[in-house]
Amino acid sequence: MNRTEHLLACLAEECAEVQHAVAKALRFGLDDGYPGAASTNAQDIARELNDVLAIVTMLEDEGILDCPADREAIEQKMARVGEYMGYAIQCGALTPNVK
Ligand SMILES: [Mg+2]
């Protein structure tokens, strides 16, 4: 394994840790946390997202990835998610106006 592969493995691992923290929040709530742990599931998600950003920064610093924040792409994704929320409401899979 070379350095690029190692960093890509780190990125995959950190993305999986985001998934894990999000799944815990979905199962037990954002304000809950592991018994005995000082952090909430919401804080765990934030920490893991920062871990992802750290690895992305390393990949960028080494010239492996080039992924500057693309506001237009972000806004397009936000619009698509909003559209699919409407569809999910129509399907009865999402309760409207409930956080
Ligand atoms: Mg992590």
PDB file of C-alpha atoms and ligand atoms in Angstrom:
ATOM      1  CA  MET A   1       0.000   0.000   0.000  1.00  0.00           C
ATOM      2  CA  ASN A   2       1.362   3.401  -0.894  1.00  0.00           C
ATOM      3  CA  ARG A   3       0.715   6.728   0.820  1.00  0.00           C
ATOM      4  CA  THR A   4      -2.167   7.615  -1.507  1.00  0.00           C
ATOM      5  CA  GLU A   5      -3.860   4.284  -0.879  1.00  0.00           C
ATOM      6  CA  HIS A   6      -3.316   4.685   2.848  1.00  0.00           C
ATOM      7  CA  LEU A   7      -4.973   8.109   2.889  1.00  0.00           C
ATOM      8  CA  LEU A   8      -7.851   6.830   0.763  1.00  0.00           C
ATOM      9  CA  ALA A   9      -8.324   3.979   3.249  1.00  0.00           C
ATOM     10  CA  CYS A  10      -8.360   6.569   6.036  1.00  0.00           C
ATOM     11  CA  LEU A  11     -11.022   8.526   4.148  1.00  0.00           C
ATOM     12  CA  ALA A  12     -13.186   5.428   3.719  1.00  0.00           C
ATOM     13  CA  GLU A  13     -12.733   4.609   7.416  1.00  0.00           C
ATOM     14  CA  GLU A  14     -13.707   8.099   8.544  1.00  0.00           C
ATOM     15  CA  CYS A  15     -16.768   8.111   6.254  1.00  0.00           C
ATOM     16  CA  ALA A  16     -17.820   4.820   7.858  1.00  0.00           C
ATOM     17  CA  GLU A  17     -17.401   6.419  11.294  1.00  0.00           C
ATOM     18  CA  VAL A  18     -19.749   9.214  10.177  1.00  0.00           C
ATOM     19  CA  GLN A  19     -22.242   6.560   9.110  1.00  0.00           C
ATOM     20  CA  HIS A  20     -21.897   4.832  12.472  1.00  0.00           C
ATOM     21  CA  ALA A  21     -22.498   8.036  14.445  1.00  0.00           C
ATOM     22  CA  VAL A  22     -25.488   8.960  12.261  1.00  0.00           C
ATOM     23  CA  ALA A  23     -26.996   5.493  12.720  1.00  0.00           C
ATOM     24  CA  LYS A  24     -26.677   5.842  16.509  1.00  0.00           C
ATOM     25  CA  ALA A  25     -28.416   9.221  16.344  1.00  0.00           C
ATOM     26  CA  LEU A  26     -31.236   7.749  14.260  1.00  0.00           C
ATOM     27  CA  ARG A  27     -31.675   4.847  16.683  1.00  0.00           C
ATOM     28  CA  PHE A  28     -31.310   6.687  19.982  1.00  0.00           C
ATOM     29  CA  GLY A  29     -31.558  10.423  19.231  1.00  0.00           C
ATOM     30  CA  LEU A  30     -29.126  13.282  18.695  1.00  0.00           C
ATOM     31  CA  ASP A  31     -28.967  14.144  22.391  1.00  0.00           C
ATOM     32  CA  ASP A  32     -28.240  10.596  23.533  1.00  0.00           C
ATOM     33  CA  GLY A  33     -24.763   9.112  23.710  1.00  0.00           C
ATOM     34  CA  TYR A  34     -22.890   6.001  24.696  1.00  0.00           C
ATOM     35  CA  PRO A  35     -23.447   5.139  28.366  1.00  0.00           C
ATOM     36  CA  GLY A  36     -20.673   6.762  30.338  1.00  0.00           C
ATOM     37  CA  ALA A  37     -19.494   8.856  27.405  1.00  0.00           C
ATOM     38  CA  ALA A  38     -19.275  12.628  27.757  1.00  0.00           C
ATOM     39  CA  SER A  39     -20.352  13.326  24.165  1.00  0.00           C
ATOM     40  CA  THR A  40     -23.761  13.216  22.522  1.00  0.00           C
ATOM     41  CA  ASN A  41     -24.499  11.552  19.219  1.00  0.00           C
ATOM     42  CA  ALA A  42     -24.711  15.037  17.668  1.00  0.00           C
ATOM     43  CA  GLN A  43     -21.221  15.837  18.956  1.00  0.00           C
ATOM     44  CA  ASP A  44     -19.954  12.471  17.707  1.00  0.00           C
ATOM     45  CA  ILE A  45     -21.292  13.251  14.216  1.00  0.00           C
ATOM     46  CA  ALA A  46     -19.568  16.638  14.255  1.00  0.00           C
ATOM     47  CA  ARG A  47     -16.285  15.097  15.410  1.00  0.00           C
ATOM     48  CA  GLU A  48     -16.367  12.427  12.708  1.00  0.00           C
ATOM     49  CA  LEU A  49     -17.198  15.007  10.023  1.00  0.00           C
ATOM     50  CA  ASN A  50     -14.137  16.960  11.137  1.00  0.00           C
ATOM     51  CA  ASP A  51     -12.106  13.758  10.864  1.00  0.00           C
ATOM     52  CA  VAL A  52     -13.310  13.429   7.260  1.00  0.00           C
ATOM     53  CA  LEU A  53     -12.344  17.042   6.558  1.00  0.00           C
ATOM     54  CA  ALA A  54      -8.902  16.430   8.062  1.00  0.00           C
ATOM     55  CA  ILE A  55      -8.255  13.513   5.700  1.00  0.00           C
ATOM     56  CA  VAL A  56      -9.618  15.466   2.726  1.00  0.00           C
ATOM     57  CA  THR A  57      -7.243  18.296   3.648  1.00  0.00           C
ATOM     58  CA  MET A  58      -4.330  15.863   3.743  1.00  0.00           C
ATOM     59  CA  LEU A  59      -5.330  14.458   0.334  1.00  0.00           C
ATOM     60  CA  GLU A  60      -5.533  17.991  -1.046  1.00  0.00           C
ATOM     61  CA  ASP A  61      -2.236  19.047   0.537  1.00  0.00           C
ATOM     62  CA  GLU A  62      -0.536  16.104  -1.152  1.00  0.00           C
ATOM     63  CA  GLY A  63      -2.108  16.914  -4.518  1.00  0.00           C
ATOM     64  CA  ILE A  64      -4.124  13.708  -4.562  1.00  0.00           C
ATOM     65  CA  LEU A  65      -7.548  15.346  -4.514  1.00  0.00           C
ATOM     66  CA  ASP A  66      -8.743  18.757  -5.586  1.00  0.00           C
ATOM     67  CA  CYS A  67     -12.144  19.410  -4.083  1.00  0.00           C
ATOM     68  CA  PRO A  68     -12.655  23.054  -3.239  1.00  0.00           C
ATOM     69  CA  ALA A  69     -16.064  23.935  -1.847  1.00  0.00           C
ATOM     70  CA  ASP A  70     -18.361  24.352  -4.842  1.00  0.00           C
ATOM     71  CA  ARG A  71     -21.264  26.531  -3.707  1.00  0.00           C
ATOM     72  CA  GLU A  72     -23.245  25.894  -6.883  1.00  0.00           C
ATOM     73  CA  ALA A  73     -22.911  22.113  -6.544  1.00  0.00           C
ATOM     74  CA  ILE A  74     -23.866  22.367  -2.879  1.00  0.00           C
ATOM     75  CA  GLU A  75     -26.956  24.419  -3.698  1.00  0.00           C
ATOM     76  CA  GLN A  76     -27.936  21.954  -6.435  1.00  0.00           C
ATOM     77  CA  LYS A  77     -27.632  19.067  -3.982  1.00  0.00           C
ATOM     78  CA  MET A  78     -29.685  20.939  -1.396  1.00  0.00           C
ATOM     79  CA  ALA A  79     -32.395  21.520  -3.995  1.00  0.00           C
ATOM     80  CA  ARG A  80     -32.428  17.822  -4.959  1.00  0.00           C
ATOM     81  CA  VAL A  81     -32.739  16.779  -1.319  1.00  0.00           C
ATOM     82  CA  GLY A  82     -35.619  19.223  -0.906  1.00  0.00           C
ATOM     83  CA  GLU A  83     -37.358  17.810  -3.967  1.00  0.00           C
ATOM     84  CA  TYR A  84     -37.016  14.265  -2.685  1.00  0.00           C
ATOM     85  CA  MET A  85     -38.319  15.335   0.714  1.00  0.00           C
ATOM     86  CA  GLY A  86     -41.480  16.436  -1.061  1.00  0.00           C
ATOM     87  CA  TYR A  87     -41.676  13.083  -2.793  1.00  0.00           C
ATOM     88  CA  ALA A  88     -41.109  11.255   0.505  1.00  0.00           C
ATOM     89  CA  ILE A  89     -43.986  13.227   2.046  1.00  0.00           C
ATOM     90  CA  GLN A  90     -46.204  12.237  -0.897  1.00  0.00           C
ATOM     91  CA  CYS A  91     -45.215   8.609  -0.334  1.00  0.00           C
ATOM     92  CA  GLY A  92     -46.070   8.847   3.350  1.00  0.00           C
ATOM     93  CA  ALA A  93     -42.473   8.019   4.310  1.00  0.00           C
ATOM     94  CA  LEU A  94     -41.737  11.456   5.784  1.00  0.00           C
ATOM     95  CA  THR A  95     -43.871  13.392   8.239  1.00  0.00           C
ATOM     96  CA  PRO A  96     -44.044  17.008   7.083  1.00  0.00           C
ATOM     97  CA  ASN A  97     -42.774  19.798   9.329  1.00  0.00           C
ATOM     98  CA  VAL A  98     -41.523  17.517  12.129  1.00  0.00           C
ATOM     99  CA  LYS A  99     -37.840  17.596  13.109  1.00  0.00           C
TER     100      LYS A  99
HETATM  101 MG    MG B   1     -12.946   9.300  13.278  1.00  0.00          MG
END
